[in-house]
Amino acid sequence: MSETTTPSAMVPVRLIGGPADWHETTLAIHTAAELAGPRKSLGTYLISNHVPVGHPDPGARAVYEPDAEPADPRMWFFRGWFPYGPDDPEHRRADHHVPVDVDIDGQLPAGWVTDDGGRYRVDRILAHWQTSGEDQLAPDVWHVRAGASDWELFQFPGDLWQAGPLPAADDGQ
């Protein structure tokens, strides 16, 4: 038996990354027609019990948005907090990156291998920012947890990847 969706039925979207109370949950707040519309009108600001330690606004909202087309509009990524705090974990940057071969699971990085044979498995996606398109050579940025460390993955055009360790953070995630 196949399922049919009425035009006004709410379609679930998967939340990826962000605070523990929202990561890998689903929301059904838009119809298929709304999800097929302009991406700029999609996204949400969610109340969380896991605002980063030291954030200047304990009521900050977790921001989730879909990537631009042709990405799946039913996958929304954590982009950071609103209002942002200067010490939020999402503002961390790796000091250096090395080229890596990344394994993809669907549209998500699942792990990578370094040139020296090091193997890493993504345990959790923390945040993701798609390049704006203003700089055609700018990478998409992924913050992921692999083992006991957080990493920054850069995905450049042509599917070239680099990885670098992020400084430690007390983010409550």
Tab-separated table of N, CA and C in Angstrom:
chain	number	residue	atom	x	y	z
A	1	MET	N	0.843	-1.174	0.000
A	1	MET	CA	0.000	0.000	0.000
A	1	MET	C	0.891	1.241	0.000
A	2	SER	N	0.610	2.182	-0.877
A	2	SER	CA	1.418	3.397	-0.927
A	2	SER	C	0.706	4.518	-0.187
A	3	GLU	N	1.528	5.414	0.363
A	3	GLU	CA	0.984	6.555	1.073
A	3	GLU	C	0.821	7.713	0.108
A	4	THR	N	-0.253	8.453	0.247
A	4	THR	CA	-0.431	9.664	-0.545
A	4	THR	C	-0.449	10.844	0.405
A	5	THR	N	-0.014	11.975	-0.103
A	5	THR	CA	0.022	13.189	0.692
A	5	THR	C	-0.915	14.203	0.075
A	6	THR	N	-1.807	14.720	0.887
A	6	THR	CA	-2.691	15.769	0.392
A	6	THR	C	-1.898	17.065	0.334
A	7	PRO	N	-2.291	17.994	-0.549
A	7	PRO	CA	-1.529	19.231	-0.701
A	7	PRO	C	-1.390	20.017	0.598
A	8	SER	N	-2.329	19.885	1.524
A	8	SER	CA	-2.254	20.660	2.756
A	8	SER	C	-1.646	19.879	3.916
A	9	ALA	N	-1.240	18.631	3.687
A	9	ALA	CA	-0.648	17.836	4.759
A	9	ALA	C	0.741	18.369	5.115
A	10	MET	N	1.039	18.354	6.383
A	10	MET	CA	2.354	18.793	6.843
A	10	MET	C	3.377	17.695	6.571
A	11	VAL	N	4.539	18.108	6.055
A	11	VAL	CA	5.609	17.180	5.703
A	11	VAL	C	6.700	17.285	6.767
A	12	PRO	N	7.162	16.172	7.312
A	12	PRO	CA	8.218	16.250	8.323
A	12	PRO	C	9.558	16.660	7.721
A	13	VAL	N	10.291	17.483	8.466
A	13	VAL	CA	11.658	17.844	8.111
A	13	VAL	C	12.572	17.328	9.217
A	14	ARG	N	13.751	16.869	8.823
A	14	ARG	CA	14.731	16.322	9.761
A	14	ARG	C	15.688	17.423	10.183
A	15	LEU	N	15.865	17.588	11.490
A	15	LEU	CA	16.804	18.576	12.023
A	15	LEU	C	18.140	17.891	12.270
A	16	ILE	N	19.209	18.478	11.739
A	16	ILE	CA	20.534	17.869	11.810
A	16	ILE	C	21.486	18.836	12.501
A	17	GLY	N	22.146	18.340	13.542
A	17	GLY	CA	23.101	19.143	14.292
A	17	GLY	C	22.432	19.928	15.392
A	18	GLY	N	23.208	20.782	16.016
A	18	GLY	CA	22.675	21.651	17.049
A	18	GLY	C	22.535	21.001	18.407
A	19	PRO	N	21.737	21.630	19.248
A	19	PRO	CA	21.628	21.165	20.632
A	19	PRO	C	20.973	19.787	20.728
A	20	ALA	N	21.288	19.098	21.808
A	20	ALA	CA	20.826	17.718	22.014
A	20	ALA	C	19.302	17.594	21.996
A	21	ASP	N	18.599	18.622	22.424
A	21	ASP	CA	17.139	18.494	22.457
A	21	ASP	C	16.485	18.647	21.087
A	22	TRP	N	17.238	19.025	20.057
A	22	TRP	CA	16.670	19.136	18.698
A	22	TRP	C	17.377	18.271	17.661
A	23	HIS	N	18.627	17.917	17.892
A	23	HIS	CA	19.398	17.120	16.923
A	23	HIS	C	18.682	15.803	16.620
A	24	GLU	N	18.517	15.525	15.320
A	24	GLU	CA	17.896	14.292	14.816
A	24	GLU	C	16.426	14.131	15.215
A	25	THR	N	15.756	15.251	15.439
A	25	THR	CA	14.306	15.203	15.623
A	25	THR	C	13.653	15.657	14.323
A	26	THR	N	12.350	15.560	14.256
A	26	THR	CA	11.624	16.028	13.075
A	26	THR	C	10.569	17.033	13.492
A	27	LEU	N	10.284	17.933	12.576
A	27	LEU	CA	9.207	18.917	12.720
A	27	LEU	C	8.293	18.788	11.520
A	28	ALA	N	7.027	18.976	11.723
A	28	ALA	CA	6.072	18.997	10.608
A	28	ALA	C	5.336	20.326	10.670
A	29	ILE	N	5.946	21.357	10.069
A	29	ILE	CA	5.387	22.710	10.137
A	29	ILE	C	5.128	23.314	8.762
A	30	HIS	N	5.477	22.574	7.689
A	30	HIS	CA	5.280	23.075	6.331
A	30	HIS	C	4.632	22.007	5.459
A	31	THR	N	3.912	22.467	4.455
A	31	THR	CA	3.331	21.545	3.477
A	31	THR	C	4.353	21.267	2.383
A	32	ALA	N	4.071	20.282	1.553
A	32	ALA	CA	4.953	19.971	0.425
A	32	ALA	C	5.078	21.180	-0.499
A	33	ALA	N	3.987	21.893	-0.706
A	33	ALA	CA	4.024	23.083	-1.570
A	33	ALA	C	4.930	24.154	-0.976
A	34	GLU	N	4.886	24.350	0.333
A	34	GLU	CA	5.748	25.347	0.974
A	34	GLU	C	7.216	24.925	0.878
A	35	LEU	N	7.480	23.626	1.059
A	35	LEU	CA	8.858	23.145	0.952
A	35	LEU	C	9.395	23.256	-0.467
A	36	ALA	N	8.503	23.234	-1.448
A	36	ALA	CA	8.906	23.367	-2.850
A	36	ALA	C	9.122	24.830	-3.236
A	37	GLY	N	8.714	25.754	-2.384
A	37	GLY	CA	8.844	27.183	-2.662
A	37	GLY	C	10.240	27.698	-2.379
A	38	PRO	N	10.382	29.026	-2.323
A	38	PRO	CA	11.694	29.638	-2.083
A	38	PRO	C	12.296	29.191	-0.746
A	39	ARG	N	13.560	28.803	-0.778
A	39	ARG	CA	14.225	28.324	0.443
A	39	ARG	C	14.390	29.436	1.472
A	40	LYS	N	14.492	30.656	1.019
A	40	LYS	CA	14.693	31.766	1.955
A	40	LYS	C	13.523	31.927	2.924
A	41	SER	N	12.357	31.378	2.559
A	41	SER	CA	11.196	31.490	3.442
A	41	SER	C	11.116	30.336	4.439
A	42	LEU	N	12.068	29.394	4.366
A	42	LEU	CA	12.038	28.225	5.239
A	42	LEU	C	13.066	28.354	6.359
A	43	GLY	N	12.795	27.686	7.455
A	43	GLY	CA	13.706	27.676	8.590
A	43	GLY	C	12.930	27.947	9.864
A	44	THR	N	13.622	27.810	10.992
A	44	THR	CA	12.955	28.021	12.269
A	44	THR	C	13.962	28.404	13.340
A	45	TYR	N	13.462	29.046	14.380
A	45	TYR	CA	14.226	29.423	15.556
A	45	TYR	C	13.591	28.678	16.725
A	46	LEU	N	14.330	27.750	17.337
A	46	LEU	CA	13.754	26.870	18.340
A	46	LEU	C	14.310	27.138	19.740
A	47	ILE	N	13.425	27.116	20.722
A	47	ILE	CA	13.824	27.223	22.125
A	47	ILE	C	14.564	25.941	22.497
A	48	SER	N	15.662	26.084	23.229
A	48	SER	CA	16.465	24.928	23.614
A	48	SER	C	16.851	24.998	25.083
A	49	ASN	N	16.993	23.845	25.689
A	49	ASN	CA	17.510	23.744	27.054
A	49	ASN	C	19.027	23.630	27.073
A	50	HIS	N	19.654	23.766	25.909
A	50	HIS	CA	21.102	23.574	25.797
A	50	HIS	C	21.790	24.769	25.148
A	51	VAL	N	21.401	25.973	25.534
A	51	VAL	CA	22.094	27.173	25.052
A	51	VAL	C	23.540	27.066	25.542
A	52	PRO	N	24.530	27.411	24.708
A	52	PRO	CA	25.932	27.250	25.114
A	52	PRO	C	26.253	27.946	26.435
A	53	VAL	N	27.097	27.302	27.212
A	53	VAL	CA	27.568	27.866	28.472
A	53	VAL	C	28.208	29.215	28.189
A	54	GLY	N	27.853	30.217	28.956
A	54	GLY	CA	28.432	31.544	28.784
A	54	GLY	C	27.778	32.395	27.717
A	55	HIS	N	26.736	31.875	27.040
A	55	HIS	CA	26.059	32.684	26.010
A	55	HIS	C	25.431	33.905	26.685
A	56	PRO	N	25.530	35.090	26.072
A	56	PRO	CA	24.999	36.300	26.707
A	56	PRO	C	23.468	36.315	26.834
A	57	ASP	N	22.756	35.483	26.074
A	57	ASP	CA	21.291	35.428	26.157
A	57	ASP	C	20.876	33.984	26.448
A	58	PRO	N	20.516	33.683	27.701
A	58	PRO	CA	20.133	32.300	28.025
A	58	PRO	C	18.870	31.847	27.298
A	59	GLY	N	18.153	32.761	26.673
A	59	GLY	CA	16.967	32.423	25.895
A	59	GLY	C	17.234	32.385	24.403
A	60	ALA	N	18.504	32.294	24.011
A	60	ALA	CA	18.844	32.263	22.580
A	60	ALA	C	18.133	31.090	21.902
A	61	ARG	N	17.865	31.256	20.617
A	61	ARG	CA	17.161	30.235	19.836
A	61	ARG	C	18.128	29.501	18.919
A	62	ALA	N	17.900	28.195	18.756
A	62	ALA	CA	18.674	27.377	17.827
A	62	ALA	C	18.112	27.596	16.427
A	63	VAL	N	18.959	27.983	15.484
A	63	VAL	CA	18.536	28.309	14.129
A	63	VAL	C	18.767	27.099	13.213
A	64	TYR	N	17.714	26.680	12.509
A	64	TYR	CA	17.781	25.584	11.539
A	64	TYR	C	17.246	26.073	10.206
A	65	GLU	N	17.950	25.709	9.123
A	65	GLU	CA	17.542	26.084	7.766
A	65	GLU	C	17.937	24.978	6.786
A	66	PRO	N	17.216	24.882	5.677
A	66	PRO	CA	17.643	23.945	4.629
A	66	PRO	C	18.734	24.572	3.771
A	67	ASP	N	19.493	23.725	3.079
A	67	ASP	CA	20.445	24.219	2.098
A	67	ASP	C	19.699	24.656	0.846
A	68	ALA	N	20.377	25.373	-0.022
A	68	ALA	CA	19.799	25.829	-1.286
A	68	ALA	C	19.577	24.646	-2.223
A	69	GLU	N	18.772	24.876	-3.244
A	69	GLU	CA	18.524	23.838	-4.251
A	69	GLU	C	19.848	23.434	-4.886
A	70	PRO	N	20.035	22.213	-5.210
A	70	PRO	CA	19.087	21.120	-5.322
A	70	PRO	C	18.992	20.248	-4.068
A	71	ALA	N	19.542	20.706	-2.940
A	71	ALA	CA	19.511	19.903	-1.715
A	71	ALA	C	18.074	19.603	-1.297
A	72	ASP	N	17.915	18.545	-0.551
A	72	ASP	CA	16.612	18.106	-0.067
A	72	ASP	C	16.036	19.145	0.901
A	73	PRO	N	14.869	19.710	0.617
A	73	PRO	CA	14.300	20.731	1.506
A	73	PRO	C	13.785	20.153	2.827
A	74	ARG	N	13.807	18.824	2.947
A	74	ARG	CA	13.337	18.184	4.187
A	74	ARG	C	14.479	17.907	5.153
A	75	MET	N	15.673	18.419	4.839
A	75	MET	CA	16.829	18.317	5.746
A	75	MET	C	17.227	19.728	6.142
A	76	TRP	N	17.074	20.042	7.425
A	76	TRP	CA	17.419	21.372	7.923
A	76	TRP	C	18.615	21.259	8.840
A	77	PHE	N	19.594	22.143	8.633
A	77	PHE	CA	20.845	22.099	9.361
A	77	PHE	C	20.925	23.198	10.406
A	78	PHE	N	21.565	22.860	11.512
A	78	PHE	CA	21.828	23.854	12.556
A	78	PHE	C	22.836	24.849	12.022
A	79	ARG	N	22.513	26.154	12.144
A	79	ARG	CA	23.387	27.218	11.651
A	79	ARG	C	24.039	28.003	12.782
A	80	GLY	N	23.494	27.886	13.993
A	80	GLY	CA	24.019	28.652	15.120
A	80	GLY	C	22.877	29.143	15.989
A	81	TRP	N	23.174	30.163	16.781
A	81	TRP	CA	22.211	30.692	17.745
A	81	TRP	C	21.790	32.106	17.374
A	82	PHE	N	20.556	32.448	17.736
A	82	PHE	CA	20.058	33.813	17.553
A	82	PHE	C	19.503	34.291	18.886
A	83	PRO	N	19.994	35.403	19.397
A	83	PRO	CA	21.134	36.141	18.860
A	83	PRO	C	22.415	35.348	19.079
A	84	TYR	N	23.412	35.638	18.246
A	84	TYR	CA	24.666	34.900	18.380
A	84	TYR	C	25.453	35.460	19.548
A	85	GLY	N	26.298	34.631	20.106
A	85	GLY	CA	27.236	35.055	21.137
A	85	GLY	C	28.635	34.912	20.591
A	86	PRO	N	29.520	35.827	20.891
A	86	PRO	CA	30.871	35.776	20.316
A	86	PRO	C	31.652	34.523	20.715
A	87	ASP	N	31.279	33.867	21.815
A	87	ASP	CA	31.999	32.668	22.255
A	87	ASP	C	31.232	31.387	21.951
A	88	ASP	N	30.204	31.447	21.097
A	88	ASP	CA	29.448	30.246	20.733
A	88	ASP	C	30.373	29.233	20.082
A	89	PRO	N	30.156	27.939	20.331
A	89	PRO	CA	31.032	26.910	19.752
A	89	PRO	C	31.090	26.945	18.229
A	90	GLU	N	30.049	27.443	17.589
A	90	GLU	CA	30.007	27.480	16.119
A	90	GLU	C	30.987	28.486	15.526
A	91	HIS	N	31.541	29.364	16.349
A	91	HIS	CA	32.507	30.347	15.856
A	91	HIS	C	33.937	29.822	15.891
A	92	ARG	N	34.120	28.615	16.400
A	92	ARG	CA	35.459	28.026	16.415
A	92	ARG	C	35.916	27.748	14.987
A	93	ARG	N	37.220	27.834	14.773
A	93	ARG	CA	37.812	27.528	13.475
A	93	ARG	C	39.074	26.717	13.700
A	94	ALA	N	39.335	25.794	12.811
A	94	ALA	CA	40.558	24.997	12.874
A	94	ALA	C	41.746	25.868	12.479
A	95	ASP	N	42.887	25.630	13.119
A	95	ASP	CA	44.102	26.375	12.789
A	95	ASP	C	44.723	25.909	11.484
A	96	HIS	N	44.520	24.648	11.150
A	96	HIS	CA	45.084	24.111	9.907
A	96	HIS	C	44.177	22.976	9.416
A	97	HIS	N	44.247	22.725	8.122
A	97	HIS	CA	43.455	21.664	7.485
A	97	HIS	C	44.373	20.823	6.616
A	98	VAL	N	44.006	19.556	6.462
A	98	VAL	CA	44.754	18.664	5.567
A	98	VAL	C	43.769	18.047	4.577
A	99	PRO	N	44.236	17.728	3.378
A	99	PRO	CA	43.352	17.071	2.403
A	99	PRO	C	42.899	15.704	2.928
A	100	VAL	N	41.631	15.369	2.685
A	100	VAL	CA	41.073	14.089	3.126
A	100	VAL	C	40.136	13.549	2.053
A	101	ASP	N	39.920	12.229	2.103
A	101	ASP	CA	38.913	11.578	1.269
A	101	ASP	C	37.710	11.312	2.157
A	102	VAL	N	36.573	11.905	1.817
A	102	VAL	CA	35.381	11.811	2.653
A	102	VAL	C	34.403	10.795	2.077
A	103	ASP	N	33.847	9.987	2.969
A	103	ASP	CA	32.756	9.074	2.616
A	103	ASP	C	31.453	9.809	2.876
A	104	ILE	N	30.551	9.743	1.901
A	104	ILE	CA	29.260	10.427	2.014
A	104	ILE	C	28.162	9.388	2.217
A	105	ASP	N	27.257	9.664	3.146
A	105	ASP	CA	26.070	8.847	3.363
A	105	ASP	C	24.879	9.717	2.977
A	106	GLY	N	24.356	9.505	1.773
A	106	GLY	CA	23.305	10.395	1.270
A	106	GLY	C	23.933	11.733	0.939
A	107	GLN	N	23.555	12.759	1.700
A	107	GLN	CA	24.138	14.090	1.505
A	107	GLN	C	25.062	14.480	2.647
A	108	LEU	N	25.310	13.553	3.582
A	108	LEU	CA	26.033	13.893	4.802
A	108	LEU	C	27.396	13.204	4.863
A	109	PRO	N	28.415	13.925	5.372
A	109	PRO	CA	29.708	13.272	5.549
A	109	PRO	C	29.613	12.194	6.630
A	110	ALA	N	30.104	11.000	6.331
A	110	ALA	CA	30.022	9.881	7.277
A	110	ALA	C	31.381	9.563	7.890
A	111	GLY	N	32.455	9.965	7.247
A	111	GLY	CA	33.794	9.706	7.752
A	111	GLY	C	34.820	10.143	6.738
A	112	TRP	N	36.100	10.038	7.111
A	112	TRP	CA	37.150	10.431	6.188
A	112	TRP	C	38.435	9.684	6.495
A	113	VAL	N	39.306	9.710	5.494
A	113	VAL	CA	40.623	9.096	5.591
A	113	VAL	C	41.646	10.158	5.212
A	114	THR	N	42.724	10.238	6.001
A	114	THR	CA	43.793	11.194	5.707
A	114	THR	C	44.835	10.538	4.814
A	115	ASP	N	45.705	11.342	4.233
A	115	ASP	CA	46.763	10.822	3.358
A	115	ASP	C	47.692	9.845	4.080
A	116	ASP	N	47.828	10.021	5.406
A	116	ASP	CA	48.719	9.118	6.154
A	116	ASP	C	47.992	7.878	6.681
A	117	GLY	N	46.747	7.665	6.235
A	117	GLY	CA	46.005	6.459	6.594
A	117	GLY	C	45.121	6.578	7.818
A	118	GLY	N	45.075	7.755	8.448
A	118	GLY	CA	44.189	7.944	9.600
A	118	GLY	C	42.726	7.842	9.170
A	119	ARG	N	41.930	7.123	9.954
A	119	ARG	CA	40.506	6.943	9.641
A	119	ARG	C	39.656	7.553	10.746
A	120	TYR	N	38.631	8.288	10.331
A	120	TYR	CA	37.729	8.955	11.265
A	120	TYR	C	36.294	8.682	10.842
A	121	ARG	N	35.443	8.415	11.824
A	121	ARG	CA	34.021	8.200	11.561
A	121	ARG	C	33.249	9.338	12.206
A	122	VAL	N	32.334	9.949	11.467
A	122	VAL	CA	31.517	11.026	12.013
A	122	VAL	C	30.489	10.411	12.959
A	123	ASP	N	30.580	10.799	14.229
A	123	ASP	CA	29.621	10.334	15.224
A	123	ASP	C	28.404	11.251	15.281
A	124	ARG	N	28.636	12.533	14.982
A	124	ARG	CA	27.542	13.503	15.087
A	124	ARG	C	27.885	14.725	14.275
A	125	ILE	N	26.928	15.214	13.514
A	125	ILE	CA	27.086	16.499	12.832
A	125	ILE	C	26.681	17.568	13.838
A	126	LEU	N	27.520	18.571	14.006
A	126	LEU	CA	27.247	19.642	14.957
A	126	LEU	C	26.576	20.835	14.284
A	127	ALA	N	27.086	21.221	13.112
A	127	ALA	CA	26.547	22.372	12.381
A	127	ALA	C	27.004	22.279	10.930
A	128	HIS	N	26.296	22.997	10.064
A	128	HIS	CA	26.660	23.022	8.647
A	128	HIS	C	26.249	24.362	8.054
A	129	TRP	N	27.180	24.943	7.281
A	129	TRP	CA	26.913	26.184	6.569
A	129	TRP	C	27.257	25.979	5.112
A	130	GLN	N	26.300	26.239	4.270
A	130	GLN	CA	26.514	26.148	2.831
A	130	GLN	C	27.119	27.460	2.358
A	131	THR	N	28.039	27.382	1.405
A	131	THR	CA	28.631	28.600	0.874
A	131	THR	C	27.539	29.495	0.296
A	132	SER	N	27.732	30.778	0.376
A	132	SER	CA	26.704	31.723	-0.061
A	132	SER	C	26.593	31.831	-1.567
A	133	GLY	N	27.613	31.400	-2.291
A	133	GLY	CA	27.590	31.549	-3.739
A	133	GLY	C	28.263	32.820	-4.207
A	134	GLU	N	28.535	33.744	-3.274
A	134	GLU	CA	29.211	34.981	-3.651
A	134	GLU	C	30.656	34.708	-4.061
A	135	ASP	N	31.292	33.757	-3.378
A	135	ASP	CA	32.648	33.348	-3.710
A	135	ASP	C	32.570	31.916	-4.213
A	136	GLN	N	32.717	31.739	-5.508
A	136	GLN	CA	32.525	30.420	-6.104
A	136	GLN	C	33.568	29.399	-5.665
A	137	LEU	N	34.653	29.839	-5.059
A	137	LEU	CA	35.681	28.920	-4.585
A	137	LEU	C	35.592	28.664	-3.078
A	138	ALA	N	34.667	29.331	-2.404
A	138	ALA	CA	34.515	29.143	-0.959
A	138	ALA	C	33.936	27.762	-0.668
A	139	PRO	N	34.359	27.171	0.444
A	139	PRO	CA	33.855	25.826	0.764
A	139	PRO	C	32.569	25.859	1.571
A	140	ASP	N	31.815	24.760	1.503
A	140	ASP	CA	30.793	24.498	2.496
A	140	ASP	C	31.552	24.115	3.765
A	141	VAL	N	31.010	24.441	4.921
A	141	VAL	CA	31.687	24.170	6.181
A	141	VAL	C	30.819	23.238	7.019
A	142	TRP	N	31.442	22.191	7.526
A	142	TRP	CA	30.789	21.238	8.421
A	142	TRP	C	31.561	21.210	9.725
A	143	HIS	N	30.856	21.274	10.846
A	143	HIS	CA	31.456	20.973	12.137
A	143	HIS	C	30.895	19.617	12.539
A	144	VAL	N	31.792	18.680	12.839
A	144	VAL	CA	31.378	17.320	13.174
A	144	VAL	C	32.147	16.841	14.404
A	145	ARG	N	31.585	15.848	15.072
A	145	ARG	CA	32.282	15.161	16.157
A	145	ARG	C	32.692	13.800	15.648
A	146	ALA	N	33.968	13.466	15.838
A	146	ALA	CA	34.510	12.160	15.477
A	146	ALA	C	35.339	11.694	16.662
A	147	GLY	N	34.901	10.617	17.304
A	147	GLY	CA	35.561	10.174	18.523
A	147	GLY	C	35.348	11.206	19.607
A	148	ALA	N	36.405	11.589	20.275
A	148	ALA	CA	36.304	12.546	21.374
A	148	ALA	C	36.625	13.976	20.929
A	149	SER	N	36.775	14.199	19.620
A	149	SER	CA	37.182	15.519	19.122
A	149	SER	C	36.159	16.097	18.154
A	150	ASP	N	36.155	17.417	18.100
A	150	ASP	CA	35.348	18.126	17.108
A	150	ASP	C	36.267	18.541	15.970
A	151	TRP	N	35.708	18.477	14.753
A	151	TRP	CA	36.472	18.752	13.535
A	151	TRP	C	35.724	19.722	12.650
A	152	GLU	N	36.497	20.426	11.840
A	152	GLU	CA	35.943	21.281	10.797
A	152	GLU	C	36.272	20.622	9.467
A	153	LEU	N	35.242	20.364	8.678
A	153	LEU	CA	35.426	19.826	7.333
A	153	LEU	C	35.075	20.915	6.330
A	154	PHE	N	35.954	21.129	5.377
A	154	PHE	CA	35.686	22.032	4.267
A	154	PHE	C	35.385	21.182	3.041
A	155	GLN	N	34.283	21.482	2.372
A	155	GLN	CA	33.929	20.818	1.116
A	155	GLN	C	34.009	21.865	0.010
A	156	PHE	N	35.056	21.758	-0.800
A	156	PHE	CA	35.281	22.711	-1.875
A	156	PHE	C	34.589	22.247	-3.149
A	157	PRO	N	34.357	23.165	-4.109
A	157	PRO	CA	33.809	22.752	-5.407
A	157	PRO	C	34.668	21.643	-6.005
A	158	GLY	N	34.031	20.744	-6.712
A	158	GLY	CA	34.732	19.605	-7.287
A	158	GLY	C	34.844	18.466	-6.297
A	159	ASP	N	34.151	18.597	-5.175
A	159	ASP	CA	34.116	17.578	-4.126
A	159	ASP	C	35.495	17.306	-3.538
A	160	LEU	N	36.286	18.359	-3.363
A	160	LEU	CA	37.566	18.274	-2.671
A	160	LEU	C	37.333	18.638	-1.209
A	161	TRP	N	37.915	17.860	-0.313
A	161	TRP	CA	37.667	18.032	1.117
A	161	TRP	C	38.967	18.274	1.866
A	162	GLN	N	38.839	19.012	2.989
A	162	GLN	CA	39.926	19.191	3.934
A	162	GLN	C	39.343	19.066	5.339
A	163	ALA	N	40.167	18.613	6.292
A	163	ALA	CA	39.725	18.464	7.677
A	163	ALA	C	40.761	19.092	8.606
A	164	GLY	N	40.272	19.664	9.701
A	164	GLY	CA	41.144	20.211	10.715
A	164	GLY	C	40.477	20.124	12.069
A	165	PRO	N	41.259	19.855	13.133
A	165	PRO	CA	40.680	19.761	14.483
A	165	PRO	C	40.249	21.122	14.998
A	166	LEU	N	39.096	21.149	15.643
A	166	LEU	CA	38.596	22.381	16.248
A	166	LEU	C	39.085	22.498	17.673
A	167	PRO	N	39.287	23.725	18.165
A	167	PRO	CA	39.632	23.882	19.578
A	167	PRO	C	38.505	23.346	20.455
A	168	ALA	N	38.834	22.871	21.622
A	168	ALA	CA	37.831	22.343	22.557
A	168	ALA	C	36.845	23.447	22.952
A	169	ALA	N	35.618	23.030	23.234
A	169	ALA	CA	34.588	23.980	23.648
A	169	ALA	C	33.694	23.300	24.681
A	170	ASP	N	33.177	24.118	25.590
A	170	ASP	CA	32.182	23.621	26.542
A	170	ASP	C	30.838	24.114	26.044
A	171	ASP	N	30.232	23.328	25.118
A	171	ASP	CA	29.020	23.802	24.447
A	171	ASP	C	27.745	23.172	24.962
A	172	GLY	N	27.811	22.291	25.924
A	172	GLY	CA	26.595	21.683	26.460
A	172	GLY	C	25.880	20.762	25.506
A	173	GLN	N	26.493	20.427	24.360
A	173	GLN	CA	25.844	19.554	23.396
A	173	GLN	C	26.194	18.152	23.699
